[in-house]
Amino acid sequence: MPSTCRNFAVSLGALAMAACSANTSPAPVSYSQVDMGEYIMAAVLSPARPAQDMARDEARKPEEIVTFAGVQRGDVVAEIAPGGGYYTRILSQTVGPEGKVYALMPAFFANRPGGLDGINAIAEQYGNVEVVVVEGYDTLSLPEQVDLVWTTENYHDLANAKVAATNSWAYGALKPGGIYFVEDHAAPGTGLSATSTLHRIDPAAVREQVTGAGFTLEAESDLLRNPADPHIVSPRDFDGVSDKFALRFRKPR
């Protein structure tokens, strides 16, 4: 268990025990005085999270990653391609009812029968999640500027399309001083050559592309590094936890 979890053992013990019963409705976390660490830990231990998501926590380290990304209570978040909603649920409860999560679903999901059923169910369960179908980021307009643009394990797919338009959209979508958070499977030294074949990307290529859109690289994290990963197969075919990088970019104020 992470050290911060031990630090919150007293205040969150009851919540941790309740987490054994998944898929219940999310309940607001009420503390008279809290810091963001407690909000994040409460979101990770929420009994509303499915058991299959919680089984992935050891590998994905959501508490530490959300902390590193700089998520704050009340933030408005635009989550690019949330997939099954692993982070959507955590972000929703971290930002709280005063915040919001826009779940940006690619149009090809919407065009599949039942393709939006899962994320729509999350939006119905969590009152601050709104599903937005994205035809293209060059034409996407949200009703408000956001505090954080979030993408995990899919920037390599964005790099196969109009990634410059995506990064430009993220810059415009963010408030001055907002954060662009990118986490993905690493392929060091490969540039963009592994994005469509191995479903990985060189972190140096991401840094170059995103800073080229006007962002400043504020911090890098090795929380998800795995030197045992040979980087020569797709993460789906690697018998272990893939080597990943996490980058936090900032839009200038």
XYZ file of N, CA and C in Angstrom:
759
model
N 0.860 -1.196 0.000
C 0.000 0.000 0.000
C 0.888 1.235 0.000
N 0.564 2.275 -0.836
C 1.386 3.478 -0.878
C 1.478 4.144 0.480
N 2.575 4.909 0.668
C 2.793 5.536 1.963
C 1.666 6.497 2.311
N 1.139 7.222 1.312
C 0.064 8.155 1.621
C -1.172 7.435 2.098
N -1.378 6.221 1.587
C -2.529 5.438 2.059
C -2.394 5.157 3.536
N -1.168 4.828 3.971
C -0.958 4.584 5.400
C -1.205 5.857 6.196
N -0.817 6.997 5.612
C -1.013 8.262 6.325
C -2.476 8.575 6.550
N -3.346 8.076 5.681
C -4.764 8.365 5.778
C -5.545 7.204 6.371
N -4.861 6.263 7.016
C -5.523 5.044 7.479
C -6.670 5.333 8.429
N -6.482 6.322 9.313
C -7.525 6.607 10.287
C -8.732 7.235 9.629
N -8.496 8.301 8.815
C -9.622 9.038 8.242
C -10.325 8.283 7.144
N -9.619 7.333 6.489
C -10.219 6.658 5.344
C -10.429 5.174 5.568
N -10.198 4.707 6.774
C -10.330 3.280 7.038
C -11.701 2.741 6.715
N -12.724 3.467 7.119
C -14.078 2.995 6.851
C -14.362 2.958 5.357
N -13.841 3.948 4.639
C -14.053 3.969 3.208
C -13.343 2.809 2.532
N -12.144 2.483 2.979
C -11.408 1.367 2.401
C -12.157 0.061 2.587
N -12.758 -0.139 3.760
C -13.529 -1.350 3.992
C -14.753 -1.381 3.090
N -15.358 -0.221 2.890
C -16.543 -0.169 2.031
C -16.206 -0.447 0.589
N -14.953 -0.229 0.192
C -14.556 -0.423 -1.195
C -14.677 -1.870 -1.629
N -14.808 -2.774 -0.722
C -14.962 -4.179 -1.075
C -16.275 -4.426 -1.814
N -17.260 -3.560 -1.642
C -18.518 -3.727 -2.350
C -18.559 -2.727 -3.487
N -18.242 -3.176 -4.724
C -18.113 -2.281 -5.859
C -19.462 -1.991 -6.493
N -19.414 -0.963 -7.399
C -20.552 -0.613 -8.244
C -21.719 0.022 -7.488
N -21.511 0.488 -6.275
C -22.557 1.245 -5.603
C -22.477 2.687 -6.058
N -23.514 3.458 -5.778
C -23.519 4.855 -6.198
C -22.450 5.634 -5.448
N -21.724 6.516 -6.148
C -20.700 7.298 -5.461
C -21.324 8.249 -4.463
N -20.741 8.309 -3.298
C -21.242 9.199 -2.255
C -20.250 10.322 -2.048
N -20.714 11.525 -1.758
C -19.782 12.629 -1.507
C -18.936 12.348 -0.277
N -17.679 12.772 -0.339
C -16.773 12.605 0.792
C -16.846 13.859 1.629
N -17.186 13.723 2.890
C -17.348 14.902 3.738
C -16.272 14.936 4.814
N -15.414 15.948 4.727
C -14.403 16.201 5.752
C -14.506 17.671 6.127
N -14.337 17.969 7.377
C -14.348 19.371 7.770
C -13.097 20.069 7.258
N -11.967 19.380 7.302
C -10.729 19.918 6.773
C -10.009 18.779 6.057
N -9.717 18.978 4.777
C -9.035 17.948 3.999
C -7.974 18.600 3.135
N -6.999 17.822 2.698
C -6.107 18.277 1.650
C -6.364 17.406 0.425
N -5.725 17.729 -0.677
C -6.000 17.007 -1.916
C -5.640 15.535 -1.806
N -4.629 15.218 -1.002
C -4.256 13.814 -0.838
C -5.408 12.971 -0.324
N -6.188 13.516 0.588
C -7.322 12.773 1.132
C -8.433 12.630 0.098
N -8.684 13.684 -0.674
C -9.688 13.588 -1.730
C -9.289 12.522 -2.754
N -8.023 12.520 -3.156
C -7.558 11.565 -4.156
C -7.632 10.145 -3.610
N -7.191 9.979 -2.367
C -7.230 8.646 -1.777
C -8.666 8.163 -1.628
N -9.568 9.055 -1.257
C -10.969 8.686 -1.141
C -11.531 8.262 -2.494
N -11.123 8.949 -3.561
C -11.594 8.592 -4.902
C -11.076 7.225 -5.320
N -9.812 6.937 -4.992
C -9.224 5.639 -5.350
C -9.885 4.507 -4.578
N -10.230 4.754 -3.316
C -10.831 3.716 -2.482
C -12.357 3.687 -2.563
N -12.920 4.502 -3.434
C -14.372 4.604 -3.505
C -15.047 3.259 -3.779
N -16.093 2.925 -3.033
C -16.828 1.679 -3.290
C -17.582 1.715 -4.610
N -17.651 2.869 -5.257
C -18.321 2.950 -6.557
C -17.455 2.406 -7.684
N -16.163 2.218 -7.450
C -15.279 1.713 -8.500
C -15.453 0.206 -8.676
N -15.455 -0.290 -9.921
C -15.571 -1.731 -10.151
C -14.341 -2.482 -9.653
N -14.548 -3.730 -9.270
C -13.442 -4.551 -8.765
C -12.350 -4.722 -9.809
N -12.733 -4.818 -11.096
C -11.717 -5.010 -12.133
C -10.832 -3.783 -12.296
N -11.368 -2.600 -12.001
C -10.534 -1.401 -12.018
C -9.564 -1.416 -10.844
N -10.064 -1.741 -9.681
C -9.215 -1.733 -8.486
C -8.107 -2.771 -8.589
N -8.355 -3.840 -9.325
C -7.322 -4.868 -9.507
C -6.140 -4.337 -10.321
N -6.335 -3.255 -11.049
C -5.275 -2.676 -11.874
C -4.494 -1.586 -11.150
N -4.896 -1.254 -9.936
C -4.307 -0.110 -9.242
C -2.826 -0.294 -8.939
N -2.423 -1.508 -8.597
C -1.011 -1.719 -8.245
C -0.105 -1.366 -9.420
N -0.551 -1.686 -10.632
C 0.260 -1.412 -11.812
C 0.140 0.045 -12.260
N -1.047 0.637 -12.095
C -1.266 1.969 -12.647
C -1.012 3.100 -11.650
N -0.961 2.776 -10.357
C -0.645 3.751 -9.311
C -1.492 5.028 -9.426
N -2.809 4.901 -9.406
C -3.648 6.082 -9.647
C -3.499 7.184 -8.615
N -3.303 6.816 -7.358
C -3.157 7.853 -6.334
C -1.977 8.766 -6.654
N -0.831 8.141 -6.948
C 0.374 8.907 -7.210
C 0.282 9.674 -8.534
N -0.343 9.048 -9.543
C -0.434 9.681 -10.853
C -1.361 10.894 -10.809
N -2.506 10.764 -10.166
C -3.427 11.902 -10.071
C -2.778 13.038 -9.281
N -2.032 12.691 -8.250
C -1.308 13.705 -7.484
C -0.273 14.409 -8.353
N 0.516 13.616 -9.088
C 1.538 14.190 -9.964
C 0.921 15.101 -11.022
N -0.225 14.703 -11.551
C -0.871 15.476 -12.616
C -1.369 16.824 -12.119
N -1.510 16.983 -10.814
C -1.911 18.273 -10.260
C -3.403 18.510 -10.224
N -4.194 17.444 -10.194
C -5.649 17.594 -10.159
C -6.063 18.249 -8.846
N -6.989 19.213 -8.945
C -7.451 19.950 -7.774
C -8.966 19.825 -7.623
N -9.427 19.973 -6.397
C -10.859 20.008 -6.133
C -11.490 21.146 -6.925
N -12.594 20.881 -7.584
C -13.283 21.899 -8.356
C -12.777 22.064 -9.778
N -11.760 21.323 -10.176
C -11.230 21.429 -11.536
C -12.255 20.982 -12.581
N -12.154 21.583 -13.749
C -12.871 21.108 -14.934
C -11.840 20.381 -15.798
N -12.115 19.114 -16.093
C -11.157 18.239 -16.770
C -11.727 17.800 -18.117
N -10.905 17.829 -19.158
C -11.249 17.235 -20.441
C -10.398 15.976 -20.592
N -11.047 14.812 -20.544
C -10.319 13.544 -20.626
C -10.427 12.994 -22.039
N -9.293 12.915 -22.726
C -9.255 12.421 -24.099
C -9.337 10.901 -24.104
N -10.305 10.356 -24.841
C -10.453 8.914 -25.057
C -10.383 8.143 -23.739
N -11.398 8.254 -22.896
C -11.352 7.624 -21.569
C -11.509 6.115 -21.555
N -11.773 5.501 -22.709
C -11.879 4.041 -22.746
C -12.984 3.525 -21.848
N -12.614 2.598 -20.966
C -13.591 2.020 -20.049
C -13.885 2.865 -18.827
N -13.244 4.029 -18.714
C -13.538 4.934 -17.617
C -12.729 4.700 -16.360
N -11.605 3.978 -16.481
C -10.766 3.723 -15.298
C -10.450 5.040 -14.575
N -9.949 6.009 -15.302
C -9.612 7.283 -14.662
C -10.804 8.222 -14.580
N -11.820 8.037 -15.425
C -12.986 8.923 -15.373
C -13.603 8.914 -13.988
N -13.788 7.740 -13.426
C -14.393 7.625 -12.097
C -13.540 8.310 -11.035
N -12.236 8.090 -11.098
C -11.332 8.664 -10.103
C -11.280 10.180 -10.232
N -11.179 10.672 -11.460
C -11.149 12.117 -11.673
C -12.451 12.760 -11.214
N -13.581 12.099 -11.506
C -14.877 12.635 -11.126
C -14.973 12.859 -9.628
N -14.581 11.861 -8.852
C -14.692 11.999 -7.406
C -13.601 12.883 -6.821
N -12.459 12.982 -7.508
C -11.404 13.871 -7.020
C -11.800 15.332 -7.177
N -12.331 15.709 -8.343
C -12.703 17.118 -8.546
C -13.981 17.461 -7.792
N -14.792 16.458 -7.475
C -15.974 16.666 -6.651
C -17.129 17.306 -7.395
N -18.253 17.493 -6.701
C -19.454 18.032 -7.344
C -19.288 19.452 -7.856
N -18.313 20.177 -7.328
C -18.064 21.529 -7.815
C -17.196 21.529 -9.068
N -16.656 20.351 -9.441
C -15.858 20.198 -10.653
C -16.627 19.466 -11.735
N -15.950 19.145 -12.832
C -16.608 18.498 -13.964
C -15.578 17.719 -14.764
N -16.021 16.616 -15.378
C -15.183 15.842 -16.285
C -15.906 15.717 -17.622
N -15.300 16.246 -18.678
C -15.782 16.016 -20.031
C -15.094 14.762 -20.565
N -15.851 13.710 -20.804
C -15.314 12.462 -21.337
C -15.384 12.539 -22.854
N -14.243 12.736 -23.504
C -14.186 12.969 -24.945
C -14.024 11.636 -25.670
N -15.122 11.127 -26.186
C -15.137 9.812 -26.823
C -14.975 9.954 -28.334
N -14.003 9.245 -28.933
C -13.846 9.283 -30.392
C -15.111 8.806 -31.094
N -15.384 9.397 -32.247
C -16.627 9.097 -32.961
C -16.748 7.628 -33.331
N -15.617 6.941 -33.569
C -15.729 5.542 -33.983
C -16.318 4.672 -32.873
N -16.181 5.084 -31.615
C -16.871 4.373 -30.537
C -18.375 4.600 -30.632
N -18.736 5.838 -30.875
C -20.158 6.175 -30.956
C -20.830 5.463 -32.118
N -20.058 5.165 -33.171
C -20.624 4.529 -34.352
C -20.761 3.020 -34.204
N -20.221 2.454 -33.149
C -20.388 1.022 -32.890
C -21.668 0.787 -32.098
N -22.387 -0.294 -32.377
C -23.567 -0.602 -31.554
C -23.175 -0.745 -30.084
N -23.768 0.049 -29.240
C -23.461 -0.008 -27.810
C -22.121 0.576 -27.438
N -21.469 1.265 -28.374
C -20.118 1.755 -28.129
C -20.008 2.785 -27.023
N -21.094 3.467 -26.741
C -21.078 4.482 -25.690
C -21.788 4.026 -24.426
N -22.248 2.788 -24.400
C -23.047 2.329 -23.256
C -22.274 2.449 -21.948
N -21.017 2.014 -21.958
C -20.230 2.017 -20.724
C -19.996 3.417 -20.192
N -19.541 4.321 -21.058
C -19.239 5.673 -20.589
C -20.516 6.429 -20.252
N -21.600 6.145 -20.959
C -22.880 6.784 -20.621
C -23.369 6.336 -19.247
N -23.125 5.065 -18.917
C -23.510 4.561 -17.595
C -22.722 5.269 -16.501
N -21.438 5.538 -16.767
C -20.618 6.267 -15.798
C -21.148 7.690 -15.629
N -21.496 8.323 -16.753
C -22.026 9.689 -16.679
C -23.328 9.737 -15.893
N -24.138 8.696 -16.029
C -25.394 8.655 -15.279
C -25.136 8.427 -13.790
N -24.118 7.612 -13.485
C -23.804 7.297 -12.096
C -23.139 8.472 -11.395
N -22.256 9.170 -12.120
C -21.505 10.297 -11.559
C -22.090 11.578 -12.137
N -22.645 12.406 -11.322
C -23.378 13.560 -11.818
C -22.545 14.634 -12.487
N -21.214 14.567 -12.367
C -20.374 15.639 -12.922
C -19.584 15.183 -14.145
N -20.005 14.080 -14.781
C -19.361 13.583 -15.999
C -20.290 13.838 -17.184
N -19.739 14.447 -18.235
C -20.506 14.694 -19.457
C -19.776 14.060 -20.640
N -20.475 13.244 -21.403
C -19.889 12.574 -22.558
C -19.978 13.493 -23.775
N -18.841 13.659 -24.464
C -18.776 14.470 -25.682
C -18.190 13.601 -26.789
N -18.915 13.421 -27.873
C -18.418 12.645 -29.014
C -17.563 13.551 -29.886
N -16.346 13.081 -30.199
C -15.357 13.896 -30.900
C -15.186 13.390 -32.330
N -15.563 14.216 -33.290
C -15.303 13.902 -34.695
C -13.868 14.277 -35.058
N -13.402 15.381 -34.529
C -12.041 15.844 -34.779
C -11.715 16.970 -33.822
N -10.500 16.980 -33.296
C -10.151 18.001 -32.310
C -10.022 19.383 -32.945
N -9.809 19.412 -34.279
C -9.709 20.704 -34.936
C -11.062 21.418 -35.005
N -12.141 20.672 -34.763
C -13.472 21.281 -34.786
C -14.172 21.225 -33.425
N -13.519 20.628 -32.429
C -14.150 20.450 -31.121
C -14.183 21.753 -30.337
N -15.348 22.056 -29.798
C -15.498 23.238 -28.949
C -16.276 22.846 -27.702
N -15.683 23.060 -26.548
C -16.355 22.804 -25.282
C -17.030 24.082 -24.798
N -18.043 23.976 -23.959
C -18.765 25.166 -23.507
C -17.977 26.054 -22.546
N -16.808 25.606 -22.120
C -16.000 26.391 -21.187
C -14.544 25.975 -21.319
N -13.649 26.852 -20.913
C -12.240 26.472 -20.840
C -12.040 25.563 -19.626
N -11.047 24.692 -19.703
C -10.846 23.691 -18.672
C -9.538 23.944 -17.931
N -9.426 23.304 -16.771
C -8.212 23.420 -15.960
C -7.173 22.378 -16.330
N -7.634 21.253 -16.894
C -6.743 20.125 -17.144
C -7.223 19.346 -18.355
N -6.304 19.088 -19.295
C -6.540 18.129 -20.374
C -5.742 16.881 -20.028
N -6.408 15.741 -20.046
C -5.844 14.488 -19.527
C -5.888 13.413 -20.604
N -4.772 12.739 -20.833
C -4.779 11.587 -21.729
C -3.817 10.527 -21.219
N -4.315 9.302 -21.100
C -3.480 8.197 -20.607
C -3.537 7.025 -21.580
N -2.354 6.565 -21.962
C -2.167 5.360 -22.770
C -2.804 5.450 -24.152
N -2.943 6.671 -24.670
C -3.450 6.769 -26.040
C -2.850 7.923 -26.846
N -1.855 8.618 -26.315
C -1.221 9.668 -27.115
C -0.587 9.072 -28.374
N -0.082 7.832 -28.273
C 0.513 7.200 -29.458
C -0.507 7.059 -30.579
N -1.783 6.859 -30.232
C -2.827 6.819 -31.253
C -3.084 8.214 -31.826
N -3.078 9.221 -30.972
C -3.246 10.585 -31.449
C -2.125 10.959 -32.415
N -0.928 10.444 -32.152
C 0.224 10.751 -33.004
C 0.089 10.147 -34.391
N -0.797 9.153 -34.543
C -1.030 8.555 -35.855
C -2.011 9.367 -36.688
N -2.613 10.377 -36.095
C -3.601 11.197 -36.789
C -3.127 12.648 -36.802
N -4.047 13.570 -36.603
C -3.714 14.998 -36.647
C -3.279 15.457 -35.257
N -2.099 14.988 -34.834
C -1.678 15.270 -33.463
C -1.408 16.757 -33.254
N -0.937 17.454 -34.280
C -0.709 18.888 -34.129
C -2.020 19.610 -33.852
N -3.089 19.168 -34.511
C -4.407 19.770 -34.272
C -4.886 19.459 -32.864
N -4.610 18.232 -32.390
C -5.008 17.856 -31.033
C -4.291 18.706 -30.003
N -2.991 18.864 -30.162
C -2.225 19.653 -29.201
C -2.609 21.127 -29.266
N -2.906 21.612 -30.453
C -3.364 22.990 -30.593
C -4.732 23.170 -29.933
N -5.604 22.166 -30.116
C -6.904 22.224 -29.449
C -6.725 22.261 -27.937
N -5.851 21.377 -27.408
C -5.629 21.321 -25.961
C -5.157 22.672 -25.442
N -4.282 23.315 -26.197
C -3.773 24.633 -25.771
C -4.917 25.631 -25.681
N -5.760 25.644 -26.706
C -6.862 26.588 -26.709
C -7.943 26.255 -25.704
N -8.120 24.952 -25.419
C -9.173 24.526 -24.493
C -8.840 24.852 -23.048
N -7.559 24.995 -22.753
C -7.127 25.211 -21.376
C -7.174 26.687 -20.979
N -7.484 26.902 -19.723
C -7.340 28.228 -19.149
C -5.854 28.588 -19.097
N -5.512 29.864 -19.075
C -4.115 30.235 -18.851
C -3.598 29.586 -17.555
N -2.434 28.956 -17.640
C -1.880 28.257 -16.485
C -2.387 26.834 -16.339
N -3.248 26.371 -17.278
C -3.802 25.025 -17.191
C -2.777 23.944 -17.512
N -3.137 22.709 -17.187
C -2.223 21.566 -17.285
C -2.653 20.630 -18.407
N -1.676 20.152 -19.157
C -1.862 19.102 -20.156
C -1.066 17.902 -19.651
N -1.779 16.824 -19.281
C -1.124 15.655 -18.702
C -1.133 14.513 -19.709
N 0.052 13.920 -19.945
C 0.201 12.828 -20.905
C 0.914 11.662 -20.232
N 0.269 10.505 -20.276
C 0.912 9.258 -19.831
C 0.774 8.246 -20.956
N 1.859 7.511 -21.245
C 1.770 6.534 -22.331
C 2.854 5.470 -22.195
N 2.724 4.446 -23.041
C 3.700 3.362 -23.104
C 4.960 3.864 -23.815
N 6.110 3.595 -23.236
C 7.359 4.165 -23.725
C 8.027 3.299 -24.787
N 8.622 3.989 -25.755
C 9.486 3.354 -26.750
C 10.673 4.284 -26.964
N 11.595 4.326 -26.004
C 12.690 5.298 -26.058
C 13.523 5.164 -27.326
N 13.865 6.308 -27.899
C 14.760 6.328 -29.043
C 14.127 5.965 -30.370
N 12.806 5.778 -30.406
C 12.155 5.348 -31.652
C 11.447 6.473 -32.385
N 11.398 7.649 -31.793
C 10.667 8.730 -32.431
C 9.197 8.378 -32.561
N 8.696 8.417 -33.792
C 7.296 8.091 -34.053
C 7.143 6.751 -34.777
N 8.218 5.992 -34.879
C 8.185 4.780 -35.701
C 7.414 3.626 -35.071
N 7.168 3.667 -33.762
C 6.514 2.547 -33.082
C 5.060 2.825 -32.729
N 4.550 3.984 -33.129
C 3.208 4.366 -32.667
C 2.117 3.452 -33.207
N 2.209 3.055 -34.454
C 1.167 2.215 -35.051
C 1.502 0.740 -35.018
N 2.770 0.390 -34.820
C 3.173 -1.016 -34.824
C 3.206 -1.612 -33.417
N 3.850 -0.904 -32.496
C 3.990 -1.419 -31.128
C 3.056 -0.722 -30.149
N 2.316 0.277 -30.617
C 1.397 1.034 -29.746
C 2.152 1.635 -28.554
N 3.281 2.239 -28.886
C 4.143 2.930 -27.939
C 4.625 4.209 -28.605
N 5.264 5.069 -27.820
C 5.834 6.284 -28.393
C 7.056 6.708 -27.588
N 7.969 7.336 -28.276
C 9.177 7.878 -27.651
C 8.782 9.116 -26.833
N 9.060 9.142 -25.544
C 8.710 10.329 -24.752
C 9.357 11.605 -25.278
N 10.514 11.483 -25.915
C 11.161 12.663 -26.487
C 10.314 13.253 -27.607
N 9.644 12.388 -28.374
C 8.777 12.869 -29.450
C 7.577 13.617 -28.873
N 7.039 13.115 -27.760
C 5.901 13.788 -27.122
C 6.325 15.154 -26.600
N 7.472 15.200 -25.943
C 7.967 16.490 -25.435
C 8.120 17.496 -26.567
N 8.682 17.048 -27.683
C 8.903 17.947 -28.813
C 7.577 18.443 -29.396
N 6.624 17.532 -29.574
C 5.347 17.912 -30.172
C 4.556 18.858 -29.278
N 4.495 18.536 -27.993
C 3.650 19.325 -27.094
C 4.274 20.686 -26.800
N 5.562 20.744 -26.587
C 6.191 22.051 -26.381
C 6.133 22.876 -27.664
N 6.140 22.195 -28.813
C 5.999 22.899 -30.079
C 4.647 23.572 -30.237
N 3.646 23.095 -29.470
C 2.308 23.702 -29.495
C 2.206 24.881 -28.543
N 3.295 25.195 -27.827
C 3.300 26.358 -26.944
C 3.348 26.038 -25.465
N 3.292 24.748 -25.118
C 3.319 24.361 -23.705
C 4.747 24.361 -23.161
N 4.841 24.477 -21.849
C 6.103 24.314 -21.136
C 6.087 22.980 -20.407
N 7.156 22.192 -20.551
C 7.269 20.951 -19.788
C 7.595 21.309 -18.342
N 6.671 21.000 -17.442
C 6.842 21.380 -16.042
C 7.478 20.269 -15.221
N 7.130 19.019 -15.504
C 7.658 17.915 -14.688
C 7.532 16.594 -15.437
N 8.445 15.671 -15.123
C 8.395 14.294 -15.615
C 8.388 13.365 -14.412
N 7.734 12.225 -14.559
C 7.659 11.271 -13.458
C 8.114 9.893 -13.926
N 8.854 9.209 -13.050
C 9.258 7.833 -13.339
C 8.454 6.828 -12.508
N 7.288 7.258 -12.014
C 6.453 6.385 -11.186
C 6.118 5.072 -11.870
N 5.950 5.121 -13.196
C 5.492 3.949 -13.936
C 6.600 3.334 -14.780
N 7.834 3.679 -14.489
C 8.952 3.104 -15.228
C 9.128 1.631 -14.906
N 9.497 0.854 -15.905
C 9.815 -0.563 -15.723
C 10.984 -0.919 -16.627
N 12.214 -0.895 -16.112
C 13.397 -1.179 -16.929
C 13.408 -2.600 -17.491
N 12.592 -3.487 -16.937
C 12.553 -4.873 -17.425
C 11.787 -5.003 -18.740
N 11.063 -3.971 -19.113
C 10.318 -3.989 -20.372
C 11.313 -3.847 -21.526
N 11.332 -4.788 -22.489
C 12.294 -4.703 -23.593
C 11.932 -3.668 -24.659
N 10.725 -3.144 -24.631
C 10.266 -2.092 -25.552
C 10.163 -2.560 -27.003
N 10.182 -3.849 -27.258
C 10.197 -4.335 -28.644
C 8.910 -5.061 -29.019
N 7.960 -5.123 -28.097
C 6.659 -5.731 -28.375
C 5.565 -4.789 -27.887
N 4.365 -5.010 -28.386
C 3.232 -4.233 -27.917
C 3.003 -4.502 -26.436
N 2.549 -3.495 -25.667
C 2.216 -3.735 -24.261
C 1.211 -4.865 -24.078
N 0.370 -5.095 -25.082
C -0.615 -6.179 -25.005
C 0.056 -7.551 -25.044
N 1.257 -7.601 -25.645
C 1.960 -8.877 -25.797
C 3.096 -9.064 -24.802
N 3.330 -8.042 -23.971
C 4.408 -8.121 -22.989
C 3.889 -8.791 -21.729
N 4.593 -9.814 -21.287
C 4.184 -10.555 -20.094
C 4.686 -9.831 -18.855
N 4.050 -8.738 -18.564
C 4.445 -7.913 -17.429
C 3.805 -6.543 -17.557
N 4.239 -5.614 -16.713
C 3.717 -4.249 -16.742
C 4.618 -3.419 -17.648
N 4.039 -2.783 -18.655
C 4.848 -2.034 -19.612
C 5.504 -0.824 -18.954
N 6.612 -0.416 -19.565
C 7.321 0.785 -19.136
C 6.533 1.992 -19.631
N 6.156 2.881 -18.721
C 5.369 4.055 -19.105
C 6.028 5.335 -18.586
N 5.713 6.416 -19.254
C 6.196 7.731 -18.829
C 5.004 8.615 -18.527
N 5.219 9.636 -17.717
C 4.181 10.609 -17.372
C 4.797 11.997 -17.447
N 4.128 12.886 -18.200
C 4.623 14.235 -18.424
C 3.556 15.245 -18.066
N 3.940 16.294 -17.358
C 3.006 17.362 -17.012
C 3.464 18.656 -17.694
N 2.623 19.119 -18.619
C 2.892 20.344 -19.344
C 1.994 21.463 -18.801
N 2.457 22.698 -18.962
C 1.697 23.837 -18.454
C 1.510 24.872 -19.583
N 0.288 25.360 -19.718
C 0.047 26.478 -20.633
C 0.486 27.754 -19.920
N 1.263 28.598 -20.557
C 1.704 29.833 -19.897
C 0.511 30.697 -19.473
N 0.694 31.422 -18.410
C -0.359 32.320 -17.920
C -0.386 33.616 -18.725
